[in-house]
Amino acid sequence: MSASCFRLALIQLGVSANKAQNVKKAVQFIKEAAEQQAKVVVLPECFNSPFGNEYFEEYAEQIPGDTTDALCQAARENNVYIIGGSLPEKSGEKLYNTLTACSPLGEIIAKHRKVHLFDIDIPGKIRFKESDTLSPGNSLTTCDIGYCKVGLGICYDIRFAEMASFYADKGCKLLVYPGAFNLTTGPAHWELLTRARAAENQVYVCSVSPARDQNATYVAYGHTLISDPWGTVIGKADETEQIVYADIDLGYVDEVRSSIPIIRQRRLDLYTRATAKQ
């Protein structure tokens, strides 16, 4: 592949109550993805822990810690970039839902704390308040994976178009959202939001879920996917544990932007683009 092309692997991991087993299995999948020529590997939200307020305190670790050490080692041994899903992070007296990214040198190159907490109440269907246990992050995060700059978000962050547009304006050509939508919001919005963020910003966008476990206290939707800058889904899973591969062509970002030049057609005399605190 050319310098503007690379293979992306999205790991839809089955997550159990056994943290050590979750991490071990993630490392095995990373090795498998590297053997299939993946250069960038993405894990799901809460890949080392069941998802739920009753679990975050028990499974939380400091960063760096055992889980991120294992990811850094896997990145180094397999010569890949790893965008490590997310894990419950303990920092002082607070808990966060935190994503880390590791380089092929085995170094942590980015840390993103979930900015928008998942606080919803859909009568008769689902009520969940991450803010009962977690604190929100207070910054937006990009990282350089060698091929391009990447904008990082976690799950509920994808609902906020301003965040994605900020990343696009900062030069990101790939947006990554580990997420665990449920069986109410997933069928309605998971693919819709992924394709929307891709088409409106003319970037690649991937959303990476845990595999579905009908016996879990919180049942994830699954259906990990990636959309290209045209809004076309170029890789998608069902609900089961698996790896989704996609060959990313960054030149296609430029082609789409040249064909439909919305960036230079914006009427900034009438409205403003999203900005963020630095």
PDB file of C-alpha atoms in Angstrom:
ATOM      1  CA  MET A   1       0.000   0.000   0.000  1.00  0.00           C
ATOM      2  CA  SER A   2       1.077   3.599  -0.586  1.00  0.00           C
ATOM      3  CA  ALA A   3       1.860   6.033   2.214  1.00  0.00           C
ATOM      4  CA  SER A   4      -1.716   7.333   2.009  1.00  0.00           C
ATOM      5  CA  CYS A   5      -3.302   3.879   2.400  1.00  0.00           C
ATOM      6  CA  PHE A   6      -3.435   1.510   5.355  1.00  0.00           C
ATOM      7  CA  ARG A   7      -5.499  -1.367   6.705  1.00  0.00           C
ATOM      8  CA  LEU A   8      -7.695  -0.665   9.721  1.00  0.00           C
ATOM      9  CA  ALA A   9      -8.939  -3.429  12.032  1.00  0.00           C
ATOM     10  CA  LEU A  10     -11.947  -2.947  14.302  1.00  0.00           C
ATOM     11  CA  ILE A  11     -12.228  -5.568  17.037  1.00  0.00           C
ATOM     12  CA  GLN A  12     -15.754  -6.341  18.213  1.00  0.00           C
ATOM     13  CA  LEU A  13     -14.722  -8.049  21.415  1.00  0.00           C
ATOM     14  CA  GLY A  14     -16.881 -10.238  23.601  1.00  0.00           C
ATOM     15  CA  VAL A  15     -16.454  -8.802  27.110  1.00  0.00           C
ATOM     16  CA  SER A  16     -16.847 -10.917  30.253  1.00  0.00           C
ATOM     17  CA  ALA A  17     -16.600 -10.256  33.986  1.00  0.00           C
ATOM     18  CA  ASN A  18     -12.988 -11.511  33.952  1.00  0.00           C
ATOM     19  CA  LYS A  19     -10.756  -8.480  33.387  1.00  0.00           C
ATOM     20  CA  ALA A  20      -7.548 -10.460  32.840  1.00  0.00           C
ATOM     21  CA  GLN A  21      -9.275 -12.689  30.288  1.00  0.00           C
ATOM     22  CA  ASN A  22     -10.717  -9.670  28.474  1.00  0.00           C
ATOM     23  CA  VAL A  23      -7.279  -8.108  28.130  1.00  0.00           C
ATOM     24  CA  LYS A  24      -5.669 -11.404  27.105  1.00  0.00           C
ATOM     25  CA  LYS A  25      -8.283 -11.933  24.404  1.00  0.00           C
ATOM     26  CA  ALA A  26      -7.887  -8.358  23.142  1.00  0.00           C
ATOM     27  CA  VAL A  27      -4.141  -8.915  22.793  1.00  0.00           C
ATOM     28  CA  GLN A  28      -4.772 -12.135  20.863  1.00  0.00           C
ATOM     29  CA  PHE A  29      -7.109 -10.323  18.465  1.00  0.00           C
ATOM     30  CA  ILE A  30      -4.538  -7.552  17.992  1.00  0.00           C
ATOM     31  CA  LYS A  31      -1.981 -10.176  16.973  1.00  0.00           C
ATOM     32  CA  GLU A  32      -4.466 -11.745  14.552  1.00  0.00           C
ATOM     33  CA  ALA A  33      -5.232  -8.347  13.006  1.00  0.00           C
ATOM     34  CA  ALA A  34      -1.527  -7.593  12.556  1.00  0.00           C
ATOM     35  CA  GLU A  35      -1.073 -10.942  10.807  1.00  0.00           C
ATOM     36  CA  GLN A  36      -3.766  -9.781   8.361  1.00  0.00           C
ATOM     37  CA  GLN A  37      -1.644  -6.685   7.611  1.00  0.00           C
ATOM     38  CA  ALA A  38      -3.596  -4.236   9.778  1.00  0.00           C
ATOM     39  CA  LYS A  39      -1.542  -1.187  10.739  1.00  0.00           C
ATOM     40  CA  VAL A  40      -4.107   0.427  13.043  1.00  0.00           C
ATOM     41  CA  VAL A  41      -6.243  -1.588  15.460  1.00  0.00           C
ATOM     42  CA  VAL A  42      -9.246  -0.256  17.392  1.00  0.00           C
ATOM     43  CA  LEU A  43     -10.906  -1.835  20.448  1.00  0.00           C
ATOM     44  CA  PRO A  44     -14.441  -1.204  21.785  1.00  0.00           C
ATOM     45  CA  GLU A  45     -15.673   0.897  24.679  1.00  0.00           C
ATOM     46  CA  CYS A  46     -15.040  -0.680  28.100  1.00  0.00           C
ATOM     47  CA  PHE A  47     -13.181  -3.592  26.523  1.00  0.00           C
ATOM     48  CA  ASN A  48     -11.713  -4.792  29.843  1.00  0.00           C
ATOM     49  CA  SER A  49     -14.865  -4.348  31.925  1.00  0.00           C
ATOM     50  CA  PRO A  50     -18.597  -5.000  31.817  1.00  0.00           C
ATOM     51  CA  PHE A  51     -20.461  -1.764  31.078  1.00  0.00           C
ATOM     52  CA  GLY A  52     -22.423  -0.408  34.028  1.00  0.00           C
ATOM     53  CA  ASN A  53     -22.225   1.939  36.972  1.00  0.00           C
ATOM     54  CA  GLU A  54     -22.007  -1.056  39.281  1.00  0.00           C
ATOM     55  CA  TYR A  55     -18.753  -2.148  37.602  1.00  0.00           C
ATOM     56  CA  PHE A  56     -16.762   1.033  36.972  1.00  0.00           C
ATOM     57  CA  GLU A  57     -15.276   1.404  40.471  1.00  0.00           C
ATOM     58  CA  GLU A  58     -14.317  -2.271  40.741  1.00  0.00           C
ATOM     59  CA  TYR A  59     -12.623  -2.449  37.330  1.00  0.00           C
ATOM     60  CA  ALA A  60     -11.026   1.003  37.339  1.00  0.00           C
ATOM     61  CA  GLU A  61      -7.260   1.416  37.015  1.00  0.00           C
ATOM     62  CA  GLN A  62      -4.811   4.226  36.867  1.00  0.00           C
ATOM     63  CA  ILE A  63      -3.213   5.110  33.530  1.00  0.00           C
ATOM     64  CA  PRO A  64      -0.619   3.858  32.937  1.00  0.00           C
ATOM     65  CA  GLY A  65      -1.644   0.581  34.542  1.00  0.00           C
ATOM     66  CA  ASP A  66      -1.874  -3.142  33.866  1.00  0.00           C
ATOM     67  CA  THR A  67      -4.287  -2.829  30.938  1.00  0.00           C
ATOM     68  CA  THR A  68      -2.485  -0.005  29.156  1.00  0.00           C
ATOM     69  CA  ASP A  69       0.846  -1.755  29.778  1.00  0.00           C
ATOM     70  CA  ALA A  70      -0.536  -4.812  27.961  1.00  0.00           C
ATOM     71  CA  LEU A  71      -1.738  -2.649  25.056  1.00  0.00           C
ATOM     72  CA  CYS A  72       1.609  -0.883  24.735  1.00  0.00           C
ATOM     73  CA  GLN A  73       3.400  -4.228  24.705  1.00  0.00           C
ATOM     74  CA  ALA A  74       1.022  -5.573  22.061  1.00  0.00           C
ATOM     75  CA  ALA A  75       1.543  -2.454  19.926  1.00  0.00           C
ATOM     76  CA  ARG A  76       5.310  -2.862  20.126  1.00  0.00           C
ATOM     77  CA  GLU A  77       5.356  -6.617  19.511  1.00  0.00           C
ATOM     78  CA  ASN A  78       2.990  -6.371  16.523  1.00  0.00           C
ATOM     79  CA  ASN A  79       4.275  -3.066  15.115  1.00  0.00           C
ATOM     80  CA  VAL A  80       0.823  -1.472  15.037  1.00  0.00           C
ATOM     81  CA  TYR A  81      -0.963   1.576  16.348  1.00  0.00           C
ATOM     82  CA  ILE A  82      -3.642   0.649  18.888  1.00  0.00           C
ATOM     83  CA  ILE A  83      -6.577   2.877  19.719  1.00  0.00           C
ATOM     84  CA  GLY A  84      -7.447   1.047  22.868  1.00  0.00           C
ATOM     85  CA  GLY A  85     -11.183   1.326  23.119  1.00  0.00           C
ATOM     86  CA  SER A  86     -11.849   2.628  26.599  1.00  0.00           C
ATOM     87  CA  LEU A  87     -11.546   1.505  30.192  1.00  0.00           C
ATOM     88  CA  PRO A  88     -12.671   2.814  33.569  1.00  0.00           C
ATOM     89  CA  GLU A  89      -9.886   5.108  34.783  1.00  0.00           C
ATOM     90  CA  LYS A  90      -9.290   6.069  38.410  1.00  0.00           C
ATOM     91  CA  SER A  91      -7.578   9.403  38.945  1.00  0.00           C
ATOM     92  CA  GLY A  92      -7.533  10.681  42.506  1.00  0.00           C
ATOM     93  CA  GLU A  93     -11.084  10.475  43.802  1.00  0.00           C
ATOM     94  CA  LYS A  94     -12.662  10.543  40.339  1.00  0.00           C
ATOM     95  CA  LEU A  95     -13.558   7.917  37.753  1.00  0.00           C
ATOM     96  CA  TYR A  96     -13.480   8.501  33.999  1.00  0.00           C
ATOM     97  CA  ASN A  97     -14.350   6.544  30.854  1.00  0.00           C
ATOM     98  CA  THR A  98     -10.988   6.839  29.116  1.00  0.00           C
ATOM     99  CA  LEU A  99      -9.473   5.907  25.757  1.00  0.00           C
ATOM    100  CA  THR A 100      -5.736   5.487  25.234  1.00  0.00           C
ATOM    101  CA  ALA A 101      -3.768   5.208  22.006  1.00  0.00           C
ATOM    102  CA  CYS A 102      -0.415   3.435  21.722  1.00  0.00           C
ATOM    103  CA  SER A 103       2.288   3.705  19.069  1.00  0.00           C
ATOM    104  CA  PRO A 104       4.313   0.864  17.511  1.00  0.00           C
ATOM    105  CA  LEU A 105       7.111   1.936  19.855  1.00  0.00           C
ATOM    106  CA  GLY A 106       4.947   0.865  22.773  1.00  0.00           C
ATOM    107  CA  GLU A 107       4.270   4.385  24.012  1.00  0.00           C
ATOM    108  CA  ILE A 108       0.980   6.011  25.009  1.00  0.00           C
ATOM    109  CA  ILE A 109       0.489   8.828  22.496  1.00  0.00           C
ATOM    110  CA  ALA A 110      -2.987  10.030  23.465  1.00  0.00           C
ATOM    111  CA  LYS A 111      -5.538   9.849  26.262  1.00  0.00           C
ATOM    112  CA  HIS A 112      -9.166  10.946  25.789  1.00  0.00           C
ATOM    113  CA  ARG A 113     -11.651  11.095  28.619  1.00  0.00           C
ATOM    114  CA  LYS A 114     -15.267  10.825  27.491  1.00  0.00           C
ATOM    115  CA  VAL A 115     -16.544  14.378  27.222  1.00  0.00           C
ATOM    116  CA  HIS A 116     -20.303  13.805  26.972  1.00  0.00           C
ATOM    117  CA  LEU A 117     -21.604  11.392  29.598  1.00  0.00           C
ATOM    118  CA  PHE A 118     -24.374   8.950  28.709  1.00  0.00           C
ATOM    119  CA  ASP A 119     -27.304  10.291  30.727  1.00  0.00           C
ATOM    120  CA  ILE A 120     -30.603   9.317  29.097  1.00  0.00           C
ATOM    121  CA  ASP A 121     -34.127   8.380  30.124  1.00  0.00           C
ATOM    122  CA  ILE A 122     -36.367   6.865  27.441  1.00  0.00           C
ATOM    123  CA  PRO A 123     -39.649   6.034  29.226  1.00  0.00           C
ATOM    124  CA  GLY A 124     -40.479   2.352  29.178  1.00  0.00           C
ATOM    125  CA  LYS A 125     -37.226   1.389  27.449  1.00  0.00           C
ATOM    126  CA  ILE A 126     -33.950   2.461  29.069  1.00  0.00           C
ATOM    127  CA  ARG A 127     -32.632   4.774  31.749  1.00  0.00           C
ATOM    128  CA  PHE A 128     -28.892   5.177  32.307  1.00  0.00           C
ATOM    129  CA  LYS A 129     -26.819   7.876  34.015  1.00  0.00           C
ATOM    130  CA  GLU A 130     -23.058   7.570  33.667  1.00  0.00           C
ATOM    131  CA  SER A 131     -22.774  10.723  35.760  1.00  0.00           C
ATOM    132  CA  ASP A 132     -23.877   8.694  38.801  1.00  0.00           C
ATOM    133  CA  THR A 133     -20.318   7.338  38.931  1.00  0.00           C
ATOM    134  CA  LEU A 134     -18.197   8.966  36.222  1.00  0.00           C
ATOM    135  CA  SER A 135     -16.819  12.457  35.697  1.00  0.00           C
ATOM    136  CA  PRO A 136     -16.612  14.033  32.232  1.00  0.00           C
ATOM    137  CA  GLY A 137     -13.389  14.840  30.451  1.00  0.00           C
ATOM    138  CA  ASN A 138     -12.707  18.482  29.722  1.00  0.00           C
ATOM    139  CA  SER A 139     -10.701  18.436  26.499  1.00  0.00           C
ATOM    140  CA  LEU A 140     -10.850  17.220  22.920  1.00  0.00           C
ATOM    141  CA  THR A 141      -8.135  14.865  21.733  1.00  0.00           C
ATOM    142  CA  THR A 142      -6.324  14.134  18.489  1.00  0.00           C
ATOM    143  CA  CYS A 143      -3.380  11.876  17.788  1.00  0.00           C
ATOM    144  CA  ASP A 144      -1.034  11.261  14.885  1.00  0.00           C
ATOM    145  CA  ILE A 145      -0.928   7.640  13.697  1.00  0.00           C
ATOM    146  CA  GLY A 146       1.726   8.235  11.056  1.00  0.00           C
ATOM    147  CA  TYR A 147      -0.705   8.016   8.167  1.00  0.00           C
ATOM    148  CA  CYS A 148      -3.009  10.825   9.319  1.00  0.00           C
ATOM    149  CA  LYS A 149      -4.317  12.739  12.276  1.00  0.00           C
ATOM    150  CA  VAL A 150      -7.179  11.033  14.149  1.00  0.00           C
ATOM    151  CA  GLY A 151      -9.974  12.606  16.183  1.00  0.00           C
ATOM    152  CA  LEU A 152     -10.970  10.629  19.268  1.00  0.00           C
ATOM    153  CA  GLY A 153     -14.348  10.276  20.942  1.00  0.00           C
ATOM    154  CA  ILE A 154     -16.220   7.709  23.002  1.00  0.00           C
ATOM    155  CA  CYS A 155     -19.777   6.505  22.332  1.00  0.00           C
ATOM    156  CA  TYR A 156     -22.153   9.347  23.292  1.00  0.00           C
ATOM    157  CA  ASP A 157     -19.579  11.839  21.976  1.00  0.00           C
ATOM    158  CA  ILE A 158     -20.638  10.877  18.425  1.00  0.00           C
ATOM    159  CA  ARG A 159     -24.025  12.564  18.926  1.00  0.00           C
ATOM    160  CA  PHE A 160     -22.375  15.984  19.070  1.00  0.00           C
ATOM    161  CA  ALA A 161     -21.708  17.204  15.537  1.00  0.00           C
ATOM    162  CA  GLU A 162     -19.723  20.204  16.763  1.00  0.00           C
ATOM    163  CA  MET A 163     -17.029  17.919  18.166  1.00  0.00           C
ATOM    164  CA  ALA A 164     -16.618  16.058  14.874  1.00  0.00           C
ATOM    165  CA  SER A 165     -16.496  19.272  12.844  1.00  0.00           C
ATOM    166  CA  PHE A 166     -13.832  20.653  15.168  1.00  0.00           C
ATOM    167  CA  TYR A 167     -11.710  17.563  14.521  1.00  0.00           C
ATOM    168  CA  ALA A 168     -12.195  17.877  10.764  1.00  0.00           C
ATOM    169  CA  ASP A 169     -11.127  21.514  10.881  1.00  0.00           C
ATOM    170  CA  LYS A 170      -8.005  20.442  12.786  1.00  0.00           C
ATOM    171  CA  GLY A 171      -7.020  18.212   9.862  1.00  0.00           C
ATOM    172  CA  CYS A 172      -8.286  14.824  11.066  1.00  0.00           C
ATOM    173  CA  LYS A 173      -9.156  12.430   8.237  1.00  0.00           C
ATOM    174  CA  LEU A 174     -10.305   9.597  10.523  1.00  0.00           C
ATOM    175  CA  LEU A 175     -12.625   9.831  13.522  1.00  0.00           C
ATOM    176  CA  VAL A 176     -12.754   6.933  15.971  1.00  0.00           C
ATOM    177  CA  TYR A 177     -15.632   6.273  18.368  1.00  0.00           C
ATOM    178  CA  PRO A 178     -15.470   3.162  20.553  1.00  0.00           C
ATOM    179  CA  GLY A 179     -19.043   2.842  21.747  1.00  0.00           C
ATOM    180  CA  ALA A 180     -21.642   0.608  23.353  1.00  0.00           C
ATOM    181  CA  PHE A 181     -25.033   1.644  22.050  1.00  0.00           C
ATOM    182  CA  ASN A 182     -27.900  -0.498  23.362  1.00  0.00           C
ATOM    183  CA  LEU A 183     -30.825  -2.320  21.774  1.00  0.00           C
ATOM    184  CA  THR A 184     -32.981   0.812  21.884  1.00  0.00           C
ATOM    185  CA  THR A 185     -30.593   3.455  20.530  1.00  0.00           C
ATOM    186  CA  GLY A 186     -28.457   1.113  18.428  1.00  0.00           C
ATOM    187  CA  PRO A 187     -30.951   0.092  15.722  1.00  0.00           C
ATOM    188  CA  ALA A 188     -32.183   3.688  15.447  1.00  0.00           C
ATOM    189  CA  HIS A 189     -29.011   5.746  15.531  1.00  0.00           C
ATOM    190  CA  TRP A 190     -25.719   3.748  15.495  1.00  0.00           C
ATOM    191  CA  GLU A 191     -25.218   3.549  11.732  1.00  0.00           C
ATOM    192  CA  LEU A 192     -27.099   6.797  11.093  1.00  0.00           C
ATOM    193  CA  LEU A 193     -24.756   8.852  13.275  1.00  0.00           C
ATOM    194  CA  THR A 194     -21.619   7.159  11.960  1.00  0.00           C
ATOM    195  CA  ARG A 195     -22.551   7.870   8.343  1.00  0.00           C
ATOM    196  CA  ALA A 196     -23.728  11.386   9.158  1.00  0.00           C
ATOM    197  CA  ARG A 197     -20.477  12.370  10.877  1.00  0.00           C
ATOM    198  CA  ALA A 198     -18.569  10.923   7.894  1.00  0.00           C
ATOM    199  CA  ALA A 199     -20.611  12.612   5.152  1.00  0.00           C
ATOM    200  CA  GLU A 200     -20.924  16.027   6.758  1.00  0.00           C
ATOM    201  CA  ASN A 201     -17.177  16.236   7.483  1.00  0.00           C
ATOM    202  CA  GLN A 202     -15.978  14.193   4.487  1.00  0.00           C
ATOM    203  CA  VAL A 203     -13.789  11.923   6.626  1.00  0.00           C
ATOM    204  CA  TYR A 204     -13.640   8.242   7.534  1.00  0.00           C
ATOM    205  CA  VAL A 205     -15.562   7.423  10.722  1.00  0.00           C
ATOM    206  CA  CYS A 206     -15.552   4.135  12.631  1.00  0.00           C
ATOM    207  CA  SER A 207     -17.757   3.096  15.540  1.00  0.00           C
ATOM    208  CA  VAL A 208     -16.518   0.061  17.469  1.00  0.00           C
ATOM    209  CA  SER A 209     -18.835  -1.865  19.788  1.00  0.00           C
ATOM    210  CA  PRO A 210     -18.413  -4.807  22.130  1.00  0.00           C
ATOM    211  CA  ALA A 211     -20.057  -8.000  20.886  1.00  0.00           C
ATOM    212  CA  ARG A 212     -23.606  -8.553  22.099  1.00  0.00           C
ATOM    213  CA  ASP A 213     -24.149 -10.590  25.263  1.00  0.00           C
ATOM    214  CA  GLN A 214     -27.839 -11.168  25.947  1.00  0.00           C
ATOM    215  CA  ASN A 215     -27.016 -12.213  29.510  1.00  0.00           C
ATOM    216  CA  ALA A 216     -25.210  -8.975  30.397  1.00  0.00           C
ATOM    217  CA  THR A 217     -26.819  -6.374  32.646  1.00  0.00           C
ATOM    218  CA  TYR A 218     -26.273  -3.876  29.788  1.00  0.00           C
ATOM    219  CA  VAL A 219     -26.725  -5.421  26.340  1.00  0.00           C
ATOM    220  CA  ALA A 220     -24.583  -3.796  23.636  1.00  0.00           C
ATOM    221  CA  TYR A 221     -25.941  -3.530  20.106  1.00  0.00           C
ATOM    222  CA  GLY A 222     -22.780  -4.673  18.312  1.00  0.00           C
ATOM    223  CA  HIS A 223     -22.724  -3.941  14.563  1.00  0.00           C
ATOM    224  CA  THR A 224     -19.275  -2.313  14.547  1.00  0.00           C
ATOM    225  CA  LEU A 225     -18.872  -0.376  11.308  1.00  0.00           C
ATOM    226  CA  ILE A 226     -16.851   2.106   9.298  1.00  0.00           C
ATOM    227  CA  SER A 227     -18.100   4.730   6.843  1.00  0.00           C
ATOM    228  CA  ASP A 228     -16.028   6.367   4.126  1.00  0.00           C
ATOM    229  CA  PRO A 229     -16.124  10.132   3.385  1.00  0.00           C
ATOM    230  CA  TRP A 230     -19.024   9.631   0.957  1.00  0.00           C
ATOM    231  CA  GLY A 231     -21.148   8.159   3.746  1.00  0.00           C
ATOM    232  CA  THR A 232     -20.901   4.618   2.381  1.00  0.00           C
ATOM    233  CA  VAL A 233     -20.455   1.769   4.862  1.00  0.00           C
ATOM    234  CA  ILE A 234     -17.310  -0.105   3.783  1.00  0.00           C
ATOM    235  CA  GLY A 235     -17.138  -2.601   6.636  1.00  0.00           C
ATOM    236  CA  LYS A 236     -19.721  -3.857   9.105  1.00  0.00           C
ATOM    237  CA  ALA A 237     -20.213  -6.639  11.658  1.00  0.00           C
ATOM    238  CA  ASP A 238     -23.321  -8.350  12.942  1.00  0.00           C
ATOM    239  CA  GLU A 239     -23.673  -8.691  16.715  1.00  0.00           C
ATOM    240  CA  THR A 240     -21.085 -11.460  17.229  1.00  0.00           C
ATOM    241  CA  GLU A 241     -17.425 -11.346  18.226  1.00  0.00           C
ATOM    242  CA  GLN A 242     -15.254 -10.664  15.157  1.00  0.00           C
ATOM    243  CA  ILE A 243     -12.781  -8.358  13.432  1.00  0.00           C
ATOM    244  CA  VAL A 244     -13.922  -5.898  10.769  1.00  0.00           C
ATOM    245  CA  TYR A 245     -11.252  -4.850   8.264  1.00  0.00           C
ATOM    246  CA  ALA A 246     -11.226  -1.811   5.997  1.00  0.00           C
ATOM    247  CA  ASP A 247      -8.551  -0.529   3.633  1.00  0.00           C
ATOM    248  CA  ILE A 248      -8.329   3.222   4.150  1.00  0.00           C
ATOM    249  CA  ASP A 249      -7.395   5.442   1.190  1.00  0.00           C
ATOM    250  CA  LEU A 250      -6.723   8.949   2.459  1.00  0.00           C
ATOM    251  CA  GLY A 251      -6.601  10.202  -1.116  1.00  0.00           C
ATOM    252  CA  TYR A 252     -10.327   9.510  -1.290  1.00  0.00           C
ATOM    253  CA  VAL A 253     -10.900  12.179   1.369  1.00  0.00           C
ATOM    254  CA  ASP A 254      -9.349  14.752  -0.971  1.00  0.00           C
ATOM    255  CA  GLU A 255     -11.321  13.386  -3.947  1.00  0.00           C
ATOM    256  CA  VAL A 256     -14.661  13.718  -2.147  1.00  0.00           C
ATOM    257  CA  ARG A 257     -13.819  17.194  -0.889  1.00  0.00           C
ATOM    258  CA  SER A 258     -12.864  18.261  -4.406  1.00  0.00           C
ATOM    259  CA  SER A 259     -16.110  16.896  -5.865  1.00  0.00           C
ATOM    260  CA  ILE A 260     -18.384  18.486  -3.249  1.00  0.00           C
ATOM    261  CA  PRO A 261     -16.347  21.426  -1.882  1.00  0.00           C
ATOM    262  CA  ILE A 262     -18.428  22.247   1.178  1.00  0.00           C
ATOM    263  CA  ILE A 263     -15.376  23.388   3.136  1.00  0.00           C
ATOM    264  CA  ARG A 264     -14.834  26.439   0.938  1.00  0.00           C
ATOM    265  CA  GLN A 265     -18.563  26.930   0.346  1.00  0.00           C
ATOM    266  CA  ARG A 266     -19.393  27.590   3.983  1.00  0.00           C
ATOM    267  CA  ARG A 267     -21.156  30.890   4.664  1.00  0.00           C
ATOM    268  CA  LEU A 268     -19.116  31.956   7.663  1.00  0.00           C
ATOM    269  CA  ASP A 269     -20.596  35.435   7.251  1.00  0.00           C
ATOM    270  CA  LEU A 270     -23.880  33.891   8.419  1.00  0.00           C
ATOM    271  CA  TYR A 271     -22.773  31.320  10.995  1.00  0.00           C
ATOM    272  CA  THR A 272     -19.670  30.128  12.805  1.00  0.00           C
ATOM    273  CA  ARG A 273     -17.918  26.797  13.009  1.00  0.00           C
ATOM    274  CA  ALA A 274     -17.370  24.953  16.255  1.00  0.00           C
ATOM    275  CA  THR A 275     -14.353  25.955  18.288  1.00  0.00           C
ATOM    276  CA  ALA A 276     -12.920  24.405  21.424  1.00  0.00           C
ATOM    277  CA  LYS A 277     -10.958  25.508  24.455  1.00  0.00           C
ATOM    278  CA  GLN A 278      -7.253  24.862  24.078  1.00  0.00           C
TER     279      GLN A 278
END
